[in-house]
Every structure is written in C-alpha cells, then in structure tokens.
Coordinates of C-alpha atoms in Angstrom, one line a residue:
M1 CA -55.0 2.3 10.6
K2 CA -55.9 4.1 7.3
I3 CA -54.1 3.3 4.1
R4 CA -53.2 7.0 3.7
F5 CA -51.7 6.9 7.1
K6 CA -49.8 3.7 6.3
L7 CA -48.3 5.3 3.2
F8 CA -47.5 8.4 5.2
L9 CA -45.8 6.3 7.8
L10 CA -43.9 4.5 5.0
I11 CA -42.7 7.8 3.6
I12 CA -41.8 9.1 7.0
G13 CA -39.9 5.8 7.6
M14 CA -38.0 6.2 4.4
L15 CA -37.1 9.8 5.3
V16 CA -36.0 8.7 8.8
L17 CA -34.0 5.8 7.4
L18 CA -32.3 8.0 4.8
S19 CA -31.6 10.6 7.5
G20 CA -30.1 7.8 9.6
A21 CA -27.9 6.8 6.6
A22 CA -26.9 10.4 6.1
S23 CA -26.1 10.7 9.8
V24 CA -24.0 7.6 9.6
F25 CA -22.1 9.0 6.6
F26 CA -21.5 12.3 8.4
I27 CA -20.5 10.6 11.6
L28 CA -18.0 8.4 9.7
N29 CA -16.7 11.5 7.9
A30 CA -16.3 13.5 11.1
P31 CA -12.7 12.3 11.5
V32 CA -11.9 13.6 8.0
Q33 CA -12.8 17.2 9.1
R34 CA -10.6 16.9 12.2
I35 CA -7.8 15.4 10.1
E36 CA -8.1 18.2 7.5
R37 CA -8.2 20.8 10.3
E38 CA -5.0 19.4 11.8
R39 CA -3.5 19.0 8.4
G40 CA -4.2 22.7 7.9
V41 CA -2.0 23.3 11.0
L42 CA 0.8 21.3 9.4
N43 CA 0.3 23.2 6.1
T44 CA 0.5 26.5 8.0
L45 CA 3.7 25.2 9.6
L46 CA 5.1 24.2 6.2
D47 CA 4.4 27.7 4.8
A48 CA 6.0 29.3 7.9
I49 CA 9.1 27.0 7.4
Q50 CA 9.4 27.8 3.7
T51 CA 8.9 31.5 4.4
L52 CA 11.6 31.4 7.0
L53 CA 13.9 29.4 4.7
V54 CA 13.5 32.1 2.0
E55 CA 14.1 35.0 4.4
A56 CA 17.1 33.2 6.0
N57 CA 18.7 32.8 2.5
R58 CA 18.1 36.5 1.9
L59 CA 20.0 37.7 4.9
D60 CA 23.4 37.7 3.1
S61 CA 22.0 39.6 0.1
A62 CA 19.7 42.2 1.7
T63 CA 20.7 45.2 3.9
F64 CA 20.7 45.0 7.6
V65 CA 18.0 47.6 8.1
S66 CA 15.5 46.1 5.6
E67 CA 15.8 42.3 6.2
R68 CA 16.1 42.1 9.9
P69 CA 12.4 43.0 10.7
I70 CA 11.2 40.6 8.0
F71 CA 13.4 37.8 9.3
D72 CA 12.1 38.4 12.9
A73 CA 8.5 38.3 11.7
A74 CA 9.2 35.0 9.9
I75 CA 10.7 33.6 13.1
A76 CA 7.6 34.7 15.1
R77 CA 5.3 33.2 12.6
L78 CA 7.2 29.9 12.8
G79 CA 7.0 29.9 16.6
E80 CA 3.2 30.6 16.4
A81 CA 2.8 27.7 13.9
F82 CA 4.7 25.3 16.2
K83 CA 2.5 26.3 19.1
H84 CA -0.5 25.1 17.1
V85 CA 1.3 21.9 16.2
Q86 CA 1.3 21.0 19.9
G87 CA -2.5 20.9 19.7
V88 CA -2.5 18.3 16.9
Q89 CA -3.8 15.2 18.8
Y90 CA -6.1 13.2 16.4
L91 CA -3.3 12.5 13.9
R92 CA -1.2 11.2 16.7
I93 CA -4.0 8.9 17.9
S94 CA -5.1 7.7 14.4
D95 CA -1.7 6.6 13.1
P96 CA 1.5 5.8 15.1
A97 CA 3.7 6.7 12.1
L98 CA 2.1 10.2 12.0
A99 CA 2.6 10.6 15.7
E100 CA 6.3 9.7 15.3
S101 CA 6.6 12.2 12.4
I102 CA 5.0 15.0 14.4
D103 CA 7.4 14.2 17.3
I104 CA 10.3 14.4 14.8
I105 CA 9.1 17.8 13.6
E106 CA 8.9 19.0 17.2
R107 CA 12.4 17.8 17.8
L108 CA 13.6 19.5 14.6
N109 CA 11.9 22.7 16.0
A110 CA 14.2 22.5 19.0
L111 CA 17.2 22.2 16.6
N112 CA 15.8 25.1 14.5
D113 CA 15.6 27.2 17.6
D114 CA 19.3 26.6 18.3
N115 CA 20.2 27.4 14.7
L116 CA 18.1 30.5 14.7
R117 CA 19.7 31.7 18.0
S118 CA 23.1 31.1 16.5
I119 CA 22.1 32.9 13.2
K120 CA 20.7 35.9 15.1
E121 CA 23.8 36.1 17.3
I122 CA 26.2 36.0 14.4
Y123 CA 24.0 38.4 12.4
D124 CA 24.1 40.8 15.3
Q125 CA 27.9 40.5 15.5
L126 CA 28.2 41.2 11.8
Y127 CA 26.0 44.3 12.2
A128 CA 28.3 45.4 15.0
D129 CA 31.3 44.8 12.7
A130 CA 29.6 46.8 10.0
K131 CA 29.2 49.7 12.4
T132 CA 32.9 49.5 13.2
I133 CA 34.1 49.3 9.6
F134 CA 31.6 51.2 7.4
M135 CA 30.3 54.8 7.5
F136 CA 26.7 53.8 6.8
P137 CA 26.2 50.3 8.3
D138 CA 22.4 50.1 7.8
G139 CA 22.7 49.9 4.0
I140 CA 25.6 47.4 4.1
T141 CA 25.2 43.8 2.7
F142 CA 27.4 40.8 3.3
R143 CA 29.0 41.3 -0.1
R144 CA 30.4 44.7 1.0
F145 CA 32.6 43.0 3.6
H146 CA 34.7 41.7 0.7
Q147 CA 34.9 45.2 -1.0
R148 CA 36.5 47.7 1.3
E149 CA 34.7 50.8 0.2
Y150 CA 33.4 53.6 2.3
V151 CA 35.3 52.3 5.3
I152 CA 36.0 54.5 8.3
N153 CA 38.5 52.2 9.9
K154 CA 41.6 51.1 7.9
D155 CA 42.7 48.6 10.6
P156 CA 42.6 45.1 9.0
R157 CA 41.7 43.4 12.3
P158 CA 37.9 44.3 12.1
F159 CA 37.9 42.9 8.6
E160 CA 39.4 39.7 9.8
I161 CA 36.8 39.4 12.6
A162 CA 34.1 40.1 10.1
Q163 CA 35.4 37.4 7.7
Y164 CA 35.4 35.0 10.6
N165 CA 31.8 35.8 11.4
L166 CA 30.8 35.5 7.8
A167 CA 32.2 32.0 7.8
R168 CA 30.4 31.2 11.0
F169 CA 27.2 32.7 9.5
E170 CA 27.5 30.5 6.4
S171 CA 28.0 27.4 8.5
A172 CA 25.0 28.2 10.7
S173 CA 22.9 29.1 7.6
V174 CA 23.7 25.7 6.2
N175 CA 22.6 24.0 9.4
L176 CA 19.4 26.1 9.6
N177 CA 18.6 25.3 5.9
Y178 CA 19.1 21.6 6.6
S179 CA 16.9 21.5 9.7
L180 CA 14.2 23.6 8.0
E181 CA 14.3 21.6 4.8
S182 CA 14.1 18.4 6.8
S183 CA 11.0 19.6 8.6
A184 CA 9.4 20.7 5.3
Q185 CA 10.3 17.3 3.8
I186 CA 8.7 15.4 6.7
I187 CA 5.6 17.6 6.6
T188 CA 5.3 17.0 2.8
E189 CA 5.8 13.3 3.1
Q190 CA 3.3 13.0 6.0
G191 CA 0.9 15.1 3.9
A192 CA 0.7 12.2 1.4
V193 CA 0.1 9.8 4.3
I194 CA -2.6 12.1 5.7
D195 CA -4.2 12.3 2.2
S196 CA -4.2 8.5 2.0
R197 CA -5.7 8.3 5.5
I198 CA -8.5 10.8 4.5
K199 CA -9.1 8.8 1.4
D200 CA -9.4 5.5 3.4
I201 CA -11.9 7.1 5.8
Q202 CA -13.9 8.6 3.0
T203 CA -13.9 5.3 1.1
R204 CA -15.0 3.4 4.3
A205 CA -17.7 6.0 5.0
M206 CA -19.0 5.8 1.5
L207 CA -19.0 1.9 1.6
V208 CA -20.8 1.8 5.0
S209 CA -23.3 4.5 3.9
A210 CA -23.9 2.6 0.6
L211 CA -24.4 -0.7 2.5
S212 CA -26.7 1.1 5.0
I213 CA -28.7 2.7 2.3
G214 CA -29.0 -0.6 0.4
G215 CA -30.1 -2.4 3.5
L216 CA -32.6 0.4 4.3
F217 CA -34.0 0.2 0.8
I218 CA -34.3 -3.5 1.1
L219 CA -36.1 -3.1 4.5
I220 CA -38.4 -0.4 3.1
G221 CA -39.1 -2.7 0.1
L222 CA -40.0 -5.6 2.4
I223 CA -42.3 -3.3 4.5
A224 CA -43.9 -1.9 1.4
A225 CA -44.4 -5.4 0.0
L226 CA -46.0 -6.6 3.3
A227 CA -48.3 -3.5 3.3
A228 CA -49.2 -4.1 -0.4
N229 CA -49.8 -7.8 0.3
A230 CA -52.1 -6.9 3.3
I231 CA -54.0 -4.4 1.2
A232 CA -54.2 -6.8 -1.8
K233 CA -55.6 -9.6 0.5
D234 CA -58.3 -7.2 1.7
V235 CA -59.1 -6.1 -1.8
I236 CA -59.4 -9.8 -2.9
V237 CA -61.8 -10.5 -0.1
I238 CA -63.9 -7.4 -1.2
A239 CA -63.8 -8.6 -4.8
T240 CA -64.9 -12.1 -3.9
G241 CA -67.8 -10.8 -1.8
V242 CA -68.8 -8.4 -4.6
G243 CA -68.8 -11.3 -7.0
A244 CA -71.1 -13.3 -4.7
L245 CA -73.4 -10.2 -4.4
A246 CA -73.5 -10.0 -8.2
S247 CA -74.9 -13.6 -8.3
G248 CA -77.7 -12.5 -5.9
D249 CA -76.3 -14.1 -2.7
L250 CA -77.0 -11.6 0.1
S251 CA -75.8 -14.0 2.8
V252 CA -72.2 -13.0 2.1
K253 CA -70.3 -11.2 4.9
F254 CA -67.1 -9.1 4.5
R255 CA -65.1 -10.4 7.5
L256 CA -62.3 -7.9 7.7
R257 CA -60.9 -6.5 10.9
A258 CA -58.8 -3.8 9.3
K259 CA -59.3 -0.3 10.4
D260 CA -58.2 1.3 7.1
E261 CA -60.4 2.6 4.2
I262 CA -60.9 -1.0 3.0
G263 CA -62.1 -2.0 6.5
V264 CA -64.5 1.0 6.5
L265 CA -65.6 -0.1 3.0
A266 CA -66.2 -3.6 4.2
R267 CA -68.2 -2.5 7.2
G268 CA -70.2 -0.1 4.9
M269 CA -70.8 -3.0 2.5
N270 CA -71.9 -5.2 5.4
D271 CA -74.3 -2.5 6.5
F272 CA -75.5 -2.0 2.9
I273 CA -76.0 -5.8 2.6
H274 CA -77.8 -5.9 5.9
T275 CA -80.1 -3.1 4.9
L276 CA -80.6 -4.7 1.4
D277 CA -81.3 -8.0 3.1
D278 CA -83.9 -6.5 5.4
S279 CA -85.4 -4.7 2.5
L280 CA -85.5 -7.8 0.4
L281 CA -87.1 -9.7 3.2
G282 CA -89.8 -7.0 3.3
I283 CA -90.1 -7.2 -0.5
K284 CA -90.5 -11.0 -0.4
D285 CA -93.0 -10.7 2.4
A286 CA -94.8 -8.0 0.3
A287 CA -94.7 -10.3 -2.7
I288 CA -96.2 -13.2 -0.6
R289 CA -98.8 -10.9 0.8
N290 CA -99.5 -9.4 -2.7
A291 CA -100.3 -12.9 -3.9
A292 CA -102.7 -13.3 -1.0
V293 CA -104.2 -9.9 -1.7
R294 CA -104.5 -10.9 -5.4
D295 CA -106.5 -14.0 -4.4
R296 CA -108.6 -12.0 -2.0
L297 CA -109.2 -9.3 -4.7
H298 CA -110.2 -12.0 -7.2
D299 CA -112.6 -13.4 -4.6
A300 CA -113.8 -9.9 -3.9
T301 CA -114.6 -9.2 -7.5
R302 CA -116.7 -12.4 -7.6
T303 CA -118.4 -11.4 -4.4
T304 CA -119.0 -7.9 -5.8
G305 CA -120.8 -9.3 -8.8
S306 CA -123.1 -11.3 -6.6
S307 CA -123.5 -8.3 -4.3
I308 CA -124.6 -6.1 -7.2
S309 CA -127.3 -8.6 -7.9
E310 CA -128.3 -8.5 -4.3
L311 CA -128.2 -4.7 -4.4
R312 CA -130.7 -4.7 -7.2
N313 CA -133.0 -6.9 -5.2
A314 CA -132.4 -4.7 -2.2
V315 CA -133.4 -1.5 -4.1
R316 CA -136.7 -3.1 -5.0
D317 CA -137.2 -4.1 -1.4
V318 CA -136.4 -0.5 -0.3
E319 CA -139.1 0.8 -2.7
A320 CA -141.5 -1.5 -1.0
Q321 CA -140.3 -0.4 2.4
A322 CA -140.8 3.2 1.5
K323 CA -144.4 2.5 0.9
R324 CA -144.6 0.9 4.3
L325 CA -142.8 4.0 5.7
D326 CA -145.7 6.2 4.8
E327 CA -147.9 3.9 6.8
K328 CA -145.6 4.0 9.8
I329 CA -145.4 7.8 9.8
G330 CA -149.1 8.0 10.7
E331 CA -148.6 5.5 13.5
T332 CA -145.5 7.5 14.7
R333 CA -147.6 10.6 15.1
A334 CA -149.9 8.8 17.5
S335 CA -146.9 7.5 19.4
V336 CA -145.3 10.9 19.7
T337 CA -148.5 12.2 21.4
S338 CA -148.3 9.3 23.9
I339 CA -144.6 10.0 24.5
A340 CA -145.3 13.6 25.5
G341 CA -147.7 12.3 28.2
G342 CA -145.1 9.8 29.5
V343 CA -142.4 12.5 29.7
G344 CA -144.5 14.4 32.2
Q345 CA -144.8 11.4 34.5
L346 CA -141.0 10.8 34.0
D347 CA -140.2 14.3 35.3
D348 CA -142.1 13.6 38.5
R349 CA -140.3 10.4 39.2
I350 CA -136.9 12.0 38.5
T351 CA -137.6 14.6 41.2
D352 CA -138.2 11.8 43.7
Q353 CA -135.0 10.0 42.6
I354 CA -132.9 13.1 43.3
A355 CA -134.1 13.2 46.9
M356 CA -133.2 9.5 47.4
V357 CA -129.7 10.0 45.8
E358 CA -129.0 12.8 48.3
E359 CA -129.8 10.5 51.3
A360 CA -127.6 7.7 49.8
T361 CA -124.7 10.0 49.3
A362 CA -124.7 11.1 53.0
S363 CA -124.8 7.4 54.1
I364 CA -121.9 6.5 51.8
T365 CA -119.8 9.4 53.1
Q366 CA -120.2 8.2 56.7
M367 CA -119.4 4.6 55.7
L368 CA -116.1 5.8 54.0
A369 CA -115.0 7.6 57.2
T370 CA -115.6 4.3 59.2
I371 CA -113.7 2.3 56.6
G372 CA -110.8 4.7 56.8
N373 CA -110.5 4.3 60.6
M374 CA -110.6 0.5 60.2
A375 CA -107.9 0.6 57.5
R376 CA -105.6 2.6 59.8
L377 CA -106.2 0.2 62.7
A378 CA -105.5 -2.8 60.3
E379 CA -102.3 -1.2 59.1
N380 CA -101.1 -0.6 62.7
D381 CA -101.9 -4.3 63.5
R382 CA -99.9 -5.4 60.4
I383 CA -96.9 -3.3 61.5
L384 CA -97.1 -4.9 65.0
A385 CA -97.3 -8.4 63.5
D386 CA -94.2 -7.7 61.3
S387 CA -92.4 -6.5 64.4
L388 CA -93.5 -9.6 66.3
V389 CA -92.1 -11.8 63.4
R390 CA -88.7 -10.0 63.6
T391 CA -88.7 -10.5 67.5
S392 CA -89.5 -14.2 67.0
D393 CA -86.6 -14.5 64.5
S394 CA -84.3 -12.8 67.0
G395 CA -85.4 -15.1 69.8
R396 CA -84.8 -18.1 67.6
E397 CA -81.3 -16.9 66.7
V398 CA -80.5 -16.2 70.4
F399 CA -81.7 -19.7 71.3
Q400 CA -79.7 -21.3 68.5
T401 CA -76.6 -19.4 69.6
A402 CA -77.1 -20.6 73.2
F403 CA -77.6 -24.2 72.0
M404 CA -74.3 -23.9 70.0
K405 CA -72.6 -22.8 73.2
I406 CA -74.1 -25.7 75.1
E407 CA -72.7 -28.0 72.4
A408 CA -69.3 -26.5 73.0
I409 CA -69.7 -27.0 76.7
T410 CA -70.5 -30.7 76.0
E411 CA -67.2 -31.1 74.2
R412 CA -65.3 -29.4 77.0
V413 CA -67.1 -31.6 79.6
G414 CA -65.9 -34.6 77.7
K415 CA -62.3 -33.4 78.0
I416 CA -62.9 -32.8 81.8
E417 CA -64.1 -36.4 82.2
E418 CA -60.9 -37.5 80.5
M419 CA -58.8 -35.4 82.9
I420 CA -60.8 -36.8 85.9
Q421 CA -60.0 -40.3 84.7
I422 CA -56.3 -39.4 84.5
I423 CA -56.5 -37.9 88.0
D424 CA -58.2 -41.0 89.3
T425 CA -55.5 -43.2 87.7
I426 CA -52.8 -41.0 89.2
A427 CA -54.5 -41.2 92.7
G428 CA -54.7 -45.0 92.5
Q429 CA -51.0 -45.2 91.5
T430 CA -50.1 -42.8 94.3
N431 CA -52.1 -44.9 96.8
L432 CA -50.2 -48.0 95.6
L433 CA -46.9 -46.2 96.0
A434 CA -47.9 -45.0 99.5
M435 CA -48.7 -48.6 100.5
N436 CA -45.4 -49.8 99.1
A437 CA -43.6 -47.0 101.0
A438 CA -45.4 -48.0 104.3
I439 CA -44.3 -51.6 103.8
E440 CA -40.7 -50.5 103.2
A441 CA -40.9 -48.2 106.3
A442 CA -42.1 -51.2 108.4
H443 CA -39.2 -53.2 107.2
A444 CA -36.8 -50.3 108.1
G445 CA -38.1 -50.4 111.7
E446 CA -37.4 -47.3 113.9
A447 CA -35.4 -45.6 111.1
G448 CA -38.4 -45.8 108.7
R449 CA -41.0 -44.5 111.1
G450 CA -40.9 -40.9 109.8
F451 CA -41.0 -42.2 106.2
A452 CA -44.1 -44.3 107.2
V453 CA -45.8 -41.1 108.5
V454 CA -45.1 -39.4 105.2
A455 CA -46.3 -42.4 103.2
D456 CA -49.5 -42.5 105.3
E457 CA -50.1 -38.8 104.5
I458 CA -49.5 -39.5 100.8
R459 CA -52.0 -42.4 100.9
K460 CA -54.6 -40.1 102.6
L461 CA -53.9 -37.5 100.0
A462 CA -54.3 -40.0 97.2
E463 CA -57.6 -41.3 98.7
A464 CA -58.8 -37.7 99.0
S465 CA -57.8 -37.0 95.4
A466 CA -59.7 -40.2 94.3
E467 CA -62.7 -39.2 96.3
G468 CA -62.6 -35.6 94.8
S469 CA -62.3 -37.0 91.3
R470 CA -65.3 -39.3 91.9
E471 CA -67.3 -36.3 93.2
I472 CA -66.2 -34.3 90.2
A473 CA -67.1 -37.2 87.9
A474 CA -70.5 -37.3 89.5
S475 CA -71.0 -33.6 89.0
V476 CA -69.8 -33.8 85.4
R477 CA -72.2 -36.7 84.7
S478 CA -75.0 -34.5 86.2
I479 CA -73.9 -31.7 83.9
V480 CA -73.9 -34.0 80.9
E481 CA -77.3 -35.3 81.8
S482 CA -78.6 -31.7 82.1
I483 CA -77.0 -30.8 78.8
A484 CA -78.6 -33.8 77.1
S485 CA -81.9 -32.8 78.6
A486 CA -81.4 -29.3 77.3
R487 CA -80.5 -30.7 73.9
E488 CA -83.7 -32.7 73.8
G489 CA -85.7 -29.7 74.9
S490 CA -83.9 -27.5 72.3
G491 CA -85.6 -29.3 69.5
E492 CA -89.0 -28.8 71.0
T493 CA -88.2 -25.2 71.7
T494 CA -87.0 -24.7 68.1
K495 CA -90.2 -26.3 66.9
A496 CA -92.2 -24.1 69.2
F497 CA -90.4 -21.0 67.8
A498 CA -91.2 -22.2 64.3
E499 CA -94.9 -22.7 65.1
I500 CA -95.0 -19.3 66.8
E501 CA -93.4 -17.7 63.8
A502 CA -95.8 -19.5 61.4
S503 CA -98.7 -18.3 63.5
I504 CA -97.5 -14.7 63.6
R505 CA -96.9 -14.7 59.8
A506 CA -100.4 -16.1 59.3
V507 CA -101.8 -13.3 61.5
S508 CA -99.6 -10.8 59.6
R509 CA -101.0 -12.1 56.3
S510 CA -104.5 -12.0 57.6
V511 CA -104.1 -8.4 58.8
S512 CA -102.5 -7.5 55.4
E513 CA -105.5 -9.1 53.6
I514 CA -107.9 -7.2 55.8
S515 CA -106.0 -4.0 55.2
S516 CA -106.0 -4.6 51.4
S517 CA -109.7 -5.5 51.5
L518 CA -110.5 -2.3 53.5
A519 CA -108.4 -0.3 51.0
E520 CA -110.4 -1.9 48.1
T521 CA -113.7 -1.3 50.0
D522 CA -112.6 2.3 50.5
T523 CA -111.8 2.6 46.8
G524 CA -115.2 1.0 45.9
G525 CA -117.0 3.3 48.3
R526 CA -115.4 6.3 46.8
Q527 CA -116.3 5.1 43.4
I528 CA -119.9 4.6 44.6
L529 CA -119.9 8.1 46.0
T530 CA -118.6 9.4 42.7
A531 CA -121.3 7.4 40.9
M532 CA -124.0 8.8 43.3
T533 CA -122.7 12.3 42.7
S534 CA -122.8 11.7 38.9
L535 CA -126.3 10.1 39.3
R536 CA -127.5 13.2 41.1
E537 CA -126.1 15.5 38.4
L538 CA -127.5 13.1 35.8
S539 CA -130.9 13.1 37.4
G540 CA -130.9 16.9 37.3
S541 CA -129.9 16.8 33.7
I542 CA -132.6 14.2 32.9
S543 CA -135.2 16.5 34.5
G544 CA -134.1 19.2 32.2
E545 CA -133.9 16.9 29.2
S546 CA -137.4 15.5 29.9
R547 CA -138.8 19.0 29.3
L548 CA -136.8 19.2 26.1
V549 CA -138.2 15.8 25.1
A550 CA -141.7 17.1 25.5
E551 CA -140.8 20.0 23.3
N552 CA -139.1 17.7 20.8
A553 CA -142.2 15.5 20.7
R554 CA -144.1 18.4 19.5
T555 CA -141.3 19.1 17.0
I556 CA -141.4 15.5 15.9
D557 CA -145.1 15.7 15.1
S558 CA -144.5 18.6 12.8
S559 CA -141.5 16.8 11.3
M560 CA -143.6 13.8 10.3
G561 CA -145.1 15.7 7.4
E562 CA -141.6 16.6 6.3
L563 CA -140.7 12.9 6.6
D564 CA -143.5 11.9 4.4
R565 CA -142.2 14.2 1.7
I566 CA -138.7 12.7 2.2
A567 CA -140.1 9.2 1.8
E568 CA -141.4 10.2 -1.6
N569 CA -138.0 11.5 -2.5
V570 CA -136.5 8.1 -1.3
R571 CA -138.7 6.2 -3.7
A572 CA -137.5 8.4 -6.5
S573 CA -133.9 7.9 -5.5
M574 CA -134.3 4.2 -5.4
G575 CA -135.1 4.3 -9.1
A576 CA -131.9 6.3 -9.7
I577 CA -129.9 3.8 -7.6
A578 CA -131.3 0.9 -9.7
G579 CA -129.9 2.7 -12.8
R580 CA -126.5 3.2 -11.1
S581 CA -126.3 -0.4 -10.2
D582 CA -125.8 -1.3 -13.8
D583 CA -122.8 1.1 -13.9
I584 CA -121.4 -0.6 -10.8
A585 CA -121.7 -3.9 -12.5
S586 CA -119.6 -2.6 -15.4
T587 CA -117.0 -1.2 -12.9
A588 CA -116.9 -4.6 -11.2
D589 CA -116.0 -6.3 -14.5
T590 CA -113.1 -3.8 -15.0
T591 CA -111.9 -4.5 -11.5
A592 CA -111.8 -8.2 -12.3
E593 CA -109.6 -7.5 -15.3
L594 CA -107.3 -5.3 -13.2
A595 CA -107.1 -8.1 -10.6
N596 CA -106.0 -10.5 -13.3
E597 CA -103.3 -8.1 -14.4
L598 CA -102.2 -7.6 -10.8
A599 CA -101.9 -11.4 -10.5
S600 CA -99.6 -11.5 -13.5
L601 CA -97.4 -8.7 -12.0
G602 CA -97.2 -10.4 -8.7
E603 CA -96.0 -13.6 -10.3
D604 CA -93.3 -11.7 -12.1
L605 CA -92.3 -10.0 -8.9
Q606 CA -92.0 -13.3 -7.1
R607 CA -89.9 -14.7 -9.9
R608 CA -87.5 -11.8 -9.8
V609 CA -87.2 -11.7 -6.0
S610 CA -86.6 -15.5 -5.9
L611 CA -83.3 -14.8 -7.7
F612 CA -81.9 -13.3 -4.5
K613 CA -80.9 -15.5 -1.5
T614 CA -81.2 -13.7 1.9
S615 CA -79.3 -14.5 5.0
C616 CA -82.5 -15.8 6.5
E617 CA -82.9 -18.4 3.7
D618 CA -79.2 -19.2 4.0
D619 CA -79.7 -20.0 7.7
G620 CA -82.7 -22.3 6.9
G621 CA -85.3 -19.8 8.3
T622 CA -88.6 -18.7 6.9
I623 CA -89.9 -15.2 6.2
A624 CA -92.8 -14.3 8.5
K625 CA -95.3 -11.4 8.2
G626 CA -93.7 -8.0 8.3
G627 CA -90.4 -9.3 6.7
V628 CA -89.3 -10.9 10.0
C629 CA -87.0 -14.0 9.8
E630 CA -88.1 -17.0 11.9
T631 CA -85.7 -19.8 12.4
A632 CA -86.7 -23.3 13.5

C-alpha cells in the first residue's frame, strides 16, 4: 500500500469518524426537534387561550354585532389548538410530569368548553333581551342595560331579566377566566420544564459528541503514530543500508516487504545494487585481466624488439632469395612446357574416368533399390516381433491369473477337507448313537422293535455318510495333488514364458539392428550415389579445366618475364624495408613506455576497485573470467 494511499485513507478515516461524531450529535439532538415542535403546539394553544381570554373580557364592553364574530373565531382557534394538543406524544413519554400537566390541560379544556357554552348561551339571551328592550340592539353594550335610553319597552320586567342574565354572565365569565388562566399558567410552567428538558438533552448531546470526538481524535492519533512509526522504521532501514553502501559494502540488501513508495525504493535500490555489484564484478575481472594483458604486453614489447632484429636478418635473407628467384624462373619456364604436355595426357584419362563413373552410378542405383526392399522387410519383421512380445506378455499375464485362481481353489479345498472331517466325525457319532439305540431297543423287547429298525437305518445312513466323506476326502486329496503338480509346473511355465519373451526380444533387437544397418547402408549408398554424380560432374569440369591449364601454361611462360622484373623490384623493396625496420624499432620502444604507463594505471584501478566489497566476496566466492562469481 502506497504512503499516499495510506495518508488518503487516514484523511478519509478522519472525515468518516467526524461524520460519525456529527451523526451521533444530530441523533442525540433529534428529540430536541420533536420537543420544540410539540412545544410549539403548546405555545399555539397558549396564544389561543390568551386571545380567547382577551376577547371574552371584551364581550361586556363591545357591541353585540362587532364582538360576537371575533369571539366565535377565538373559540374556533382554541378548539383547533386543542386538537393539535392530542397529537403531543413525545412530551408525554419523555417526562411523566409533563404527561400529567398535558392531561390537566385537556381536562381544563373540557371545563373551558362548559364555561364557553354557558357564556354563549347567556350572551345569546342578553342579545335577545336587547332586542326586546332597545330600538337598535346591534349597537348595544352591556353598560346600556344600566342606562334605560332609547328603549322601546317601558315594562320593568325585561330589565330585571336582563339584570339577572348580566349577573349570570359575570359569574360565568369569572369561571371562564379562571379555567383559561389556569390552563395558561400550566402551559407557562411546563414551558420552563420543557426548556430545562431541552437544555439537558442538548448538554448530554454535546457531552457525548465531545467525548466521541475526543476518542476519535485519540484513535486517529494512534493510527497516525503507528503509520508514522512503520514509515520511520522503513526509512531507518533505508538509511542504514545507504550508510553501508557509502562505505563500499555492496553486499547489503534492503529487506523490506512494504508495498509503498519506500518498498518500491528499497526494491529499486536492491536492483541498483545488484546491477552495480554485477558491474563491479566485471570491473574487477577486467582489472585482473588488464593486469594479465599488461604483463603480456610487456612480454610482447620485448618479443617485438627481438623480432625486429630477426626482421632485419630476414630482409637480408629475402634479398639473397630474390637472387635465387631469378635462377628458379628459368627452371620454371622449362617446367611449364612439361606441364603443357602432361595436361594433354590428363585430358585423355579424364575421358576414360567419366565412362567408368557412369557404369558405377547405374550399379549403385540398383543396389539402393535392393537395400530399400530389404529395409521394408526388416521393418515388417520388427513389427511382427514386437507384436509377438506383446502376445507373450498377455499369455504370461493370463497364466499368472489362472495360477492365482488355482491358489484360491487350494484355499477353498482346505476348507472342504475341514468340512469333510466334520461330516466324518458327525457320521461316527451318529453310528455310535444308532448302536446305542439298537441296544436300548433290544432291552425294550417287542415294544422297541420299530425303534430298532429306525436305529438300524440311521446306522446305515451314518455308514453311508462316512463312506461318502471318505470318497470325497480321496477326491479332494487327488485335487490337492493335481493343484500341487500344477503349482510345480507353473514355475517351469513362467520360466518358459520368460525365456520365450527374452528370445523374442532378442530377435526384435536383432531385426531392429538389421533395419538400422540397412537404413545406414541406404544412406551411405545414397551418399555414394551423390558423390559419384558429383565425381561425374567434376570429371567434366576437370576436362574443361585441363584445356584451360594448357592455355594457362602458355600464359605462365609469358608471365615469367614479368616475374623477373618483379623480382628486381622485390630486391629494391627489401632495401626500403630494411630502412623501415629502424622506424619499427623506435615504435617498439614507445610501445614499451606505454605498456609501463598502462601497468601503473592498472595498479591504480585495482587499488580503487578493492575498496568495494561485492556480494560474491561477502559469500566467500571468487571472481572468475567474465565477471562470474564462483563459490566453493
């Protein structure tokens, strides 16, 4: 895993852990949202109660036509708010005191409904009284019932009824105000409890989130420390190896199994060290061979000096030989004339040879056809011999199977003998019992005569059983003897099969050798045929070449004069070569000086290369030719 990927995973892990902490915070704060939503329901109810309370207190000061719709709207709003209160469930579950307070509010709602019905009923009666008493009842307020102005009915009774209804209205208004104010007070008090509950939940959520984030930061720090420690260990290993490399030790190995960039660097360094080690082995080998070449060059310079002296002597000898060359040129001209005569005779003999080659080629072709037929017959014989070997193997396997079955029969015959012995024993005991029964029947007299007959039959049956068992035993012994004889003969048969198989295999090998020999003979014959064909072609070529030789002999004769002139030039050149040999001697001295300088450079190279220790030397090996490490 690469370091960049590790850091990426660490960052991703931090983000995931922070996301988890945020999720925990929001999960723990989820109840706050529900509580605030249900508290909003209670606040709406509180606003509706306060609005209704205000409108109820304005009934006695506002006119009938203006206040009644507003009052009815406030009642409807209160009813709608109480319907939403029935959906408040989480506050009931979270705190029993809140549940009890909500139940009290709902019970007060029932009381409020009763008071509102009473208020509305009395208000309607007062409106009816206003219609009876006043000329314009819609614009009348409760205060006008105490002022008797603009009345249409002078009868005091309607005023008395109206006064009574006003007293009832005030009493019902007091009750309504009490129930509404009680509900508002309870809602206000429980609002503080709800605020405290929300604060507790938020505090717990913040505490748990802070602990979670702290734990996560500790975990991330540990993971980062472990990752940094692992990376630092790898870096220390790399630094240690590089220090060893700086000291010239090339046997160091960076043994890191990491797959990150440091592992890649370590493997790259190992490859570099391996390459450098191989190169240094080659350099050391080159230094060793350079020392050898230096010695050889030094020897060569000495040899060159002596060779130059010999060259000078050789030049003088060449000059003498050039003189002799002139003499030999004359002799060569005479020889060329003799060669021209011999070439004519050679041409006649080549013609005779071509005729003999034609006859030999025909004979070899016929011989190859005969060898091919013999090779095919030998191959057929080899195939038949191989088939006979397989047949012999099959026969031996069949015989061995039959012999195994005979062995099994021998085991079963043994069991039959045991059973015959048991039958013989039972027959003897039965005969004895029959004799005892006959004796008892004789003692019984006339009454035991029938029993005596039965006993006699049993005795006869026992004797017959004994006789049968003896005959079976004799047959079994005969079978056992036959099996023993077969067992003895099986060894000889197996040996005979082995000898037959060996003979067949010898025949097969002989046939194979004959086939191989014929194949080689065929190949050799074809090669001879090819050679004869080539010889025939070569003889034709020689015949043509002999004529060319005759012509060349004449050309050579004319060239001898030119050769004489060349010999003269050679003598002149030998003089020039003698002069150049002095220059060569000077060059040889310079070469000796360069060889000495090369020796000095080789010693310096060996000294510098010896500062490095290769893996071969670390393992106790030696550097062979070509920079190859050889270990003992």
